[in-house]
């Protein structure tokens, strides 16, 4: 069951990341916007991260047959995804230059309580969680300013990914419980929410001459 | 509650200049620098640099009028504007400004 859910999650993550990454890159090629370039890097990283984990499961299922993904492959995939989450958070940090509000300072202290020294994977998951929470909060702030429905979808998507990451991290404390499958389902929902507003962007009028060069 | 207006990005200023040149040009000969300064709300020094760049990239056409230099949007400029508005909405979804 977990194996199936993991595969669904990783394939959806790969596809959603790839589509948003490509759209951002087309946007960058057409407008030269650095924001879109950072978004492209972010979503290509997320896509590659999911693909690495999916490949790990496939290699194990067809070749190694140990019944478990290689730890280092999972850690590598999560680390690559974290780079993507970093670029999403980084784009918001640049936008706000340096947030002076109280919430940023409180979010900044959270890693002290979350970082576990047991393994690198724990540390990376907690970093991902912080970056996703930060990205979600900043997107909610943007929604309050602009009141655009699409922004709300992305904010909820990032929030669900953060919750999924938290549950996945917490499942180390309670292994073999429903926590880990729940984290996967929550992450799948988050990725689908991220894709909803992006799927409504009309690209039909855009000329792709520059992109094809 | 005090509402702070965020700074416009360079891309947004370019978008506003091109939109003004496309939609609000007072006549068919194009828009004068003064007109663009007023509509895009930007200083003369800054707009001069941006107009130079836009003309060199072929997004604006410089038209020599009797009294002053005027600017008209080119076909590439119109295509750029379509892309700009599309991807501006795309970035808006992520709470970002291009």
Tab-separated table of C-alpha atoms in Angstrom:
chain	number	residue	atom	x	y	z
A	1	UNK	CA	0.000	0.000	0.000
A	2	UNK	CA	2.747	2.450	1.014
A	3	UNK	CA	4.775	1.385	-2.013
A	4	UNK	CA	1.859	2.203	-4.331
A	5	UNK	CA	1.187	5.539	-2.629
A	6	UNK	CA	4.899	6.431	-2.790
A	7	UNK	CA	4.945	5.717	-6.519
A	8	UNK	CA	1.814	7.800	-7.136
A	9	UNK	CA	3.242	10.663	-5.064
A	10	UNK	CA	6.610	10.610	-6.789
A	11	UNK	CA	5.155	10.433	-10.288
A	12	UNK	CA	2.675	13.261	-9.588
A	13	UNK	CA	5.476	15.307	-7.984
A	14	UNK	CA	7.699	14.692	-10.979
A	15	UNK	CA	4.964	15.655	-13.486
A	16	UNK	CA	3.675	18.722	-11.609
A	17	UNK	CA	7.210	20.004	-10.981
A	18	UNK	CA	8.179	19.454	-14.593
A	19	UNK	CA	5.114	21.220	-16.038
A	20	UNK	CA	5.407	24.243	-13.721
A	21	UNK	CA	9.175	24.326	-14.295
A	22	UNK	CA	8.749	24.321	-18.078
A	23	UNK	CA	6.078	27.053	-17.908
A	24	UNK	CA	8.318	29.184	-15.702
A	25	UNK	CA	11.231	28.667	-18.084
A	26	UNK	CA	9.102	29.653	-21.102
A	27	UNK	CA	8.080	32.739	-19.129
A	28	UNK	CA	11.712	33.528	-18.377
A	29	UNK	CA	12.703	33.126	-22.041
A	30	UNK	CA	9.845	35.397	-23.147
A	31	UNK	CA	10.181	38.140	-20.542
A	32	UNK	CA	13.679	37.787	-19.052
A	33	UNK	CA	12.186	37.959	-15.552
A	34	UNK	CA	14.580	36.727	-12.808
A	35	UNK	CA	11.580	35.751	-10.660
A	36	UNK	CA	10.461	33.272	-13.319
A	37	UNK	CA	14.029	31.970	-13.604
A	38	UNK	CA	14.093	31.254	-9.865
A	39	UNK	CA	10.676	29.572	-10.110
A	40	UNK	CA	11.969	27.430	-12.983
A	41	UNK	CA	14.987	26.299	-10.926
A	42	UNK	CA	12.686	25.631	-7.955
A	43	UNK	CA	10.234	23.428	-9.809
A	44	UNK	CA	12.853	21.620	-11.907
A	45	UNK	CA	14.616	20.747	-8.627
A	46	UNK	CA	11.369	19.527	-7.069
A	47	UNK	CA	10.678	17.467	-10.181
A	48	UNK	CA	14.163	15.919	-10.234
A	49	UNK	CA	13.937	15.192	-6.488
A	50	UNK	CA	10.700	13.239	-6.898
A	51	UNK	CA	12.143	11.440	-9.931
A	52	UNK	CA	15.239	10.356	-7.983
A	53	UNK	CA	13.095	8.849	-5.212
A	54	UNK	CA	10.818	7.147	-7.750
A	55	UNK	CA	13.895	5.711	-9.515
A	56	UNK	CA	15.136	4.448	-6.142
A	57	UNK	CA	11.887	2.559	-5.600
A	58	UNK	CA	11.963	1.147	-9.123
A	59	UNK	CA	15.599	0.012	-8.845
A	60	UNK	CA	14.811	-1.686	-5.556
A	61	UNK	CA	11.640	-3.307	-6.886
A	62	UNK	CA	13.182	-4.691	-10.078
A	63	UNK	CA	16.871	-5.199	-9.259
A	64	UNK	CA	17.823	-5.125	-5.576
A	65	UNK	CA	14.560	-6.591	-4.215
A	66	UNK	CA	15.293	-5.627	-0.596
A	67	UNK	CA	11.762	-4.313	-0.047
A	68	UNK	CA	13.066	-0.917	0.983
A	69	UNK	CA	14.457	2.047	-0.909
A	70	UNK	CA	18.160	2.707	-0.413
A	71	UNK	CA	18.480	5.297	2.365
A	72	UNK	CA	21.015	7.415	0.498
A	73	UNK	CA	18.779	7.604	-2.609
A	74	UNK	CA	15.830	8.822	-0.532
A	75	UNK	CA	18.047	11.359	1.239
A	76	UNK	CA	19.421	12.576	-2.106
A	77	UNK	CA	15.918	12.985	-3.571
A	78	UNK	CA	14.659	14.865	-0.523
A	79	UNK	CA	17.770	17.081	-0.572
A	80	UNK	CA	17.172	18.003	-4.237
A	81	UNK	CA	13.518	18.814	-3.447
A	82	UNK	CA	14.679	20.991	-0.553
A	83	UNK	CA	16.778	23.034	-2.990
A	84	UNK	CA	13.528	23.685	-4.889
A	85	UNK	CA	11.674	24.698	-1.723
A	86	UNK	CA	14.588	26.976	-0.897
A	87	UNK	CA	14.224	28.816	-4.217
A	88	UNK	CA	10.467	29.296	-3.660
A	89	UNK	CA	11.155	30.742	-0.193
A	90	UNK	CA	14.099	32.757	-1.571
A	91	UNK	CA	11.864	34.398	-4.205
A	92	UNK	CA	9.542	35.583	-1.452
A	93	UNK	CA	12.459	36.799	0.660
A	94	UNK	CA	13.730	38.894	-2.233
A	95	UNK	CA	10.218	40.240	-2.829
A	96	UNK	CA	9.884	41.380	0.773
A	97	UNK	CA	13.616	42.224	0.946
A	98	UNK	CA	13.776	41.509	4.628
A	99	UNK	CA	10.595	40.892	6.521
A	100	UNK	CA	10.441	42.869	9.727
A	101	UNK	CA	7.275	41.326	11.041
A	102	UNK	CA	7.175	39.180	14.149
A	103	UNK	CA	6.103	35.958	12.466
A	104	UNK	CA	9.371	35.647	10.546
A	105	UNK	CA	11.375	35.785	13.738
A	106	UNK	CA	9.168	33.153	15.354
A	107	UNK	CA	9.407	30.894	12.285
A	108	UNK	CA	13.180	31.386	12.401
A	109	UNK	CA	13.415	29.770	15.833
A	110	UNK	CA	11.453	26.669	14.855
A	111	UNK	CA	14.445	24.738	13.388
A	112	UNK	CA	16.061	24.693	16.833
A	113	UNK	CA	13.236	22.475	18.052
A	114	UNK	CA	12.755	20.466	14.915
A	115	UNK	CA	16.261	19.554	13.804
A	116	UNK	CA	17.076	16.043	14.824
A	117	UNK	CA	20.652	14.854	14.897
A	118	UNK	CA	19.756	11.221	14.230
A	119	UNK	CA	20.234	11.382	10.475
A	120	UNK	CA	20.737	13.782	7.609
A	121	UNK	CA	17.317	12.870	6.291
A	122	UNK	CA	15.671	14.188	9.474
A	123	UNK	CA	17.560	17.438	9.180
A	124	UNK	CA	16.698	17.882	5.490
A	125	UNK	CA	13.024	17.115	6.132
A	126	UNK	CA	12.874	19.722	8.888
A	127	UNK	CA	14.570	22.295	6.627
A	128	UNK	CA	12.016	21.490	3.887
A	129	UNK	CA	9.246	21.969	6.425
A	130	UNK	CA	10.524	25.403	7.471
A	131	UNK	CA	10.957	26.541	3.853
A	132	UNK	CA	7.481	25.322	2.910
A	133	UNK	CA	5.868	26.985	5.923
A	134	UNK	CA	7.651	30.225	5.070
A	135	UNK	CA	6.585	29.972	1.412
A	136	UNK	CA	2.982	29.223	2.420
A	137	UNK	CA	2.804	32.164	4.855
A	138	UNK	CA	4.283	34.570	2.301
A	139	UNK	CA	1.813	33.346	-0.321
A	140	UNK	CA	-1.090	33.878	2.094
A	141	UNK	CA	0.206	37.432	2.693
A	142	UNK	CA	0.240	37.951	-1.093
A	143	UNK	CA	-3.321	36.618	-1.261
A	144	UNK	CA	-4.440	39.104	1.408
A	145	UNK	CA	-2.882	41.902	-0.675
A	146	UNK	CA	-4.149	40.791	-4.082
A	147	UNK	CA	-7.223	38.620	-3.310
A	148	UNK	CA	-6.537	36.316	-6.249
A	149	UNK	CA	-8.036	32.851	-5.934
A	150	UNK	CA	-5.088	31.156	-7.655
A	151	UNK	CA	-2.732	32.461	-4.960
A	152	UNK	CA	-4.889	30.811	-2.307
A	153	UNK	CA	-4.621	27.439	-4.104
A	154	UNK	CA	-0.828	27.711	-4.165
A	155	UNK	CA	-0.745	28.779	-0.493
A	156	UNK	CA	-2.850	25.774	0.531
A	157	UNK	CA	-0.756	23.536	-1.726
A	158	UNK	CA	2.471	24.645	-0.049
A	159	UNK	CA	0.836	24.354	3.386
A	160	UNK	CA	-0.253	20.774	2.663
A	161	UNK	CA	3.238	19.912	1.401
A	162	UNK	CA	4.610	21.347	4.655
A	163	UNK	CA	2.122	19.308	6.693
A	164	UNK	CA	3.027	16.208	4.670
A	165	UNK	CA	6.713	16.831	5.294
A	166	UNK	CA	6.042	17.278	9.012
A	167	UNK	CA	4.035	14.044	9.200
A	168	UNK	CA	6.750	12.185	7.284
A	169	UNK	CA	9.342	13.497	9.714
A	170	UNK	CA	7.153	12.676	12.702
A	171	UNK	CA	6.551	9.146	11.439
A	172	UNK	CA	10.152	8.359	12.405
A	173	UNK	CA	8.958	8.631	15.998
A	174	UNK	CA	5.993	6.314	15.382
A	175	UNK	CA	7.031	3.970	12.574
A	176	UNK	CA	4.606	1.430	11.112
A	177	UNK	CA	1.620	3.658	11.891
A	178	UNK	CA	-0.777	5.455	9.585
A	179	UNK	CA	1.340	8.630	9.837
A	180	UNK	CA	3.555	7.899	6.860
A	181	UNK	CA	0.781	6.886	4.391
A	182	UNK	CA	-1.163	9.942	5.630
A	183	UNK	CA	1.829	12.162	4.892
A	184	UNK	CA	1.963	10.803	1.334
A	185	UNK	CA	-1.768	11.427	0.746
A	186	UNK	CA	-1.468	14.961	2.140
A	187	UNK	CA	1.511	15.657	-0.133
A	188	UNK	CA	-0.352	14.372	-3.200
A	189	UNK	CA	-3.249	16.735	-2.352
A	190	UNK	CA	-0.751	19.592	-1.959
A	191	UNK	CA	0.839	18.949	-5.344
A	192	UNK	CA	-2.570	18.805	-7.054
A	193	UNK	CA	-3.554	22.108	-5.446
A	194	UNK	CA	-0.311	23.668	-6.732
A	195	UNK	CA	-1.225	22.590	-10.225
A	196	UNK	CA	-4.822	23.962	-10.247
A	197	UNK	CA	-4.068	27.669	-10.896
A	198	UNK	CA	-1.172	26.871	-13.216
A	199	UNK	CA	-3.427	24.751	-15.421
A	200	UNK	CA	-5.611	27.823	-16.034
A	201	UNK	CA	-2.820	29.999	-17.452
A	202	UNK	CA	-3.546	30.533	-21.168
A	203	UNK	CA	-0.396	29.969	-23.185
A	204	UNK	CA	-2.078	29.929	-26.593
A	205	UNK	CA	-1.231	33.520	-27.493
A	206	UNK	CA	2.422	33.256	-26.569
A	207	UNK	CA	4.963	32.893	-29.360
A	208	UNK	CA	7.671	30.444	-28.539
A	209	UNK	CA	10.198	31.484	-31.193
A	210	UNK	CA	12.769	32.551	-28.627
A	211	UNK	CA	12.247	29.403	-26.572
A	212	UNK	CA	12.825	27.153	-29.562
A	213	UNK	CA	16.091	28.869	-30.585
B	1	UNK	CA	-3.930	50.264	9.260
B	2	UNK	CA	-1.100	51.786	7.263
B	3	UNK	CA	-0.866	50.297	3.780
B	4	UNK	CA	2.634	50.345	2.302
B	5	UNK	CA	2.786	50.351	-1.485
B	6	UNK	CA	5.547	47.997	-2.627
B	7	UNK	CA	8.240	49.211	-5.022
B	8	UNK	CA	7.598	48.422	-8.673
B	9	UNK	CA	10.035	46.020	-10.249
B	10	UNK	CA	11.962	47.015	-13.378
B	11	UNK	CA	9.853	44.549	-15.354
B	12	UNK	CA	6.629	46.126	-14.080
B	13	UNK	CA	7.793	49.617	-15.091
B	14	UNK	CA	8.676	48.304	-18.566
B	15	UNK	CA	5.215	46.702	-18.754
B	16	UNK	CA	3.533	49.977	-17.793
B	17	UNK	CA	5.516	51.996	-20.353
B	18	UNK	CA	4.657	49.546	-23.131
B	19	UNK	CA	1.004	49.373	-22.061
B	20	UNK	CA	0.833	53.185	-22.110
B	21	UNK	CA	2.450	53.287	-25.549
B	22	UNK	CA	-0.040	50.677	-26.810
B	23	UNK	CA	-3.326	51.759	-25.210
B	24	UNK	CA	-3.003	55.386	-24.219
B	25	UNK	CA	-0.935	57.039	-26.942
B	26	UNK	CA	-2.654	60.415	-27.583
B	27	UNK	CA	-2.354	60.127	-31.369
B	28	UNK	CA	-1.096	57.788	-34.085
B	29	UNK	CA	2.344	59.370	-34.166
B	30	UNK	CA	2.999	57.860	-30.743
B	31	UNK	CA	3.531	59.085	-27.197
B	32	UNK	CA	5.997	61.798	-26.183
B	33	UNK	CA	8.479	61.286	-23.350
B	34	UNK	CA	6.562	63.765	-21.192
B	35	UNK	CA	3.348	61.838	-21.742
B	36	UNK	CA	5.023	58.517	-20.847
B	37	UNK	CA	6.619	60.067	-17.740
B	38	UNK	CA	3.215	61.276	-16.560
B	39	UNK	CA	1.366	58.033	-17.302
B	40	UNK	CA	4.037	55.627	-16.061
B	41	UNK	CA	4.907	57.856	-13.082
B	42	UNK	CA	8.681	57.685	-13.476
B	43	UNK	CA	11.564	60.193	-13.485
B	44	UNK	CA	13.055	61.565	-16.698
B	45	UNK	CA	16.510	60.144	-16.020
B	46	UNK	CA	15.151	56.648	-15.426
B	47	UNK	CA	12.720	56.626	-18.333
B	48	UNK	CA	15.418	57.823	-20.754
B	49	UNK	CA	17.557	54.777	-19.965
B	50	UNK	CA	14.592	52.392	-20.200
B	51	UNK	CA	13.351	53.914	-23.490
B	52	UNK	CA	16.859	53.569	-24.939
B	53	UNK	CA	16.897	49.886	-24.009
B	54	UNK	CA	13.380	49.254	-25.333
B	55	UNK	CA	14.187	50.921	-28.665
B	56	UNK	CA	17.460	48.986	-29.004
B	57	UNK	CA	15.602	45.727	-28.319
B	58	UNK	CA	12.946	46.595	-30.906
B	59	UNK	CA	10.040	46.748	-28.483
B	60	UNK	CA	9.458	50.468	-29.123
B	61	UNK	CA	9.896	52.483	-32.316
B	62	UNK	CA	11.279	55.978	-32.160
B	63	UNK	CA	9.315	58.386	-34.377
B	64	UNK	CA	10.818	61.779	-35.166
B	65	UNK	CA	8.025	64.286	-34.954
B	66	UNK	CA	8.218	68.043	-35.728
B	67	UNK	CA	8.448	69.176	-32.163
B	68	UNK	CA	9.784	66.229	-30.199
B	69	UNK	CA	10.778	62.597	-30.275
B	70	UNK	CA	7.840	60.210	-29.926
B	71	UNK	CA	7.572	56.497	-29.220
B	72	UNK	CA	5.290	53.869	-30.776
B	73	UNK	CA	4.975	50.256	-29.734
B	74	UNK	CA	6.316	47.758	-32.301
B	75	UNK	CA	4.910	44.322	-33.189
B	76	UNK	CA	7.559	42.673	-30.968
B	77	UNK	CA	6.520	45.046	-28.202
B	78	UNK	CA	2.904	43.911	-28.536
B	79	UNK	CA	3.971	40.261	-28.388
B	80	UNK	CA	6.149	40.982	-25.368
B	81	UNK	CA	3.192	42.631	-23.636
B	82	UNK	CA	0.988	39.563	-24.200
B	83	UNK	CA	3.722	37.366	-22.691
B	84	UNK	CA	4.274	39.857	-19.873
B	85	UNK	CA	0.585	39.891	-18.870
B	86	UNK	CA	0.269	36.094	-19.133
B	87	UNK	CA	3.328	35.345	-17.003
B	88	UNK	CA	2.529	38.170	-14.638
B	89	UNK	CA	-0.707	36.328	-13.793
B	90	UNK	CA	1.261	33.066	-13.612
B	91	UNK	CA	3.683	34.570	-11.039
B	92	UNK	CA	0.752	36.178	-9.195
B	93	UNK	CA	-0.516	32.678	-8.449
B	94	UNK	CA	2.694	32.055	-6.489
B	95	UNK	CA	2.346	35.400	-4.729
B	96	UNK	CA	5.281	36.772	-6.718
B	97	UNK	CA	5.824	39.729	-9.023
B	98	UNK	CA	7.793	39.340	-12.239
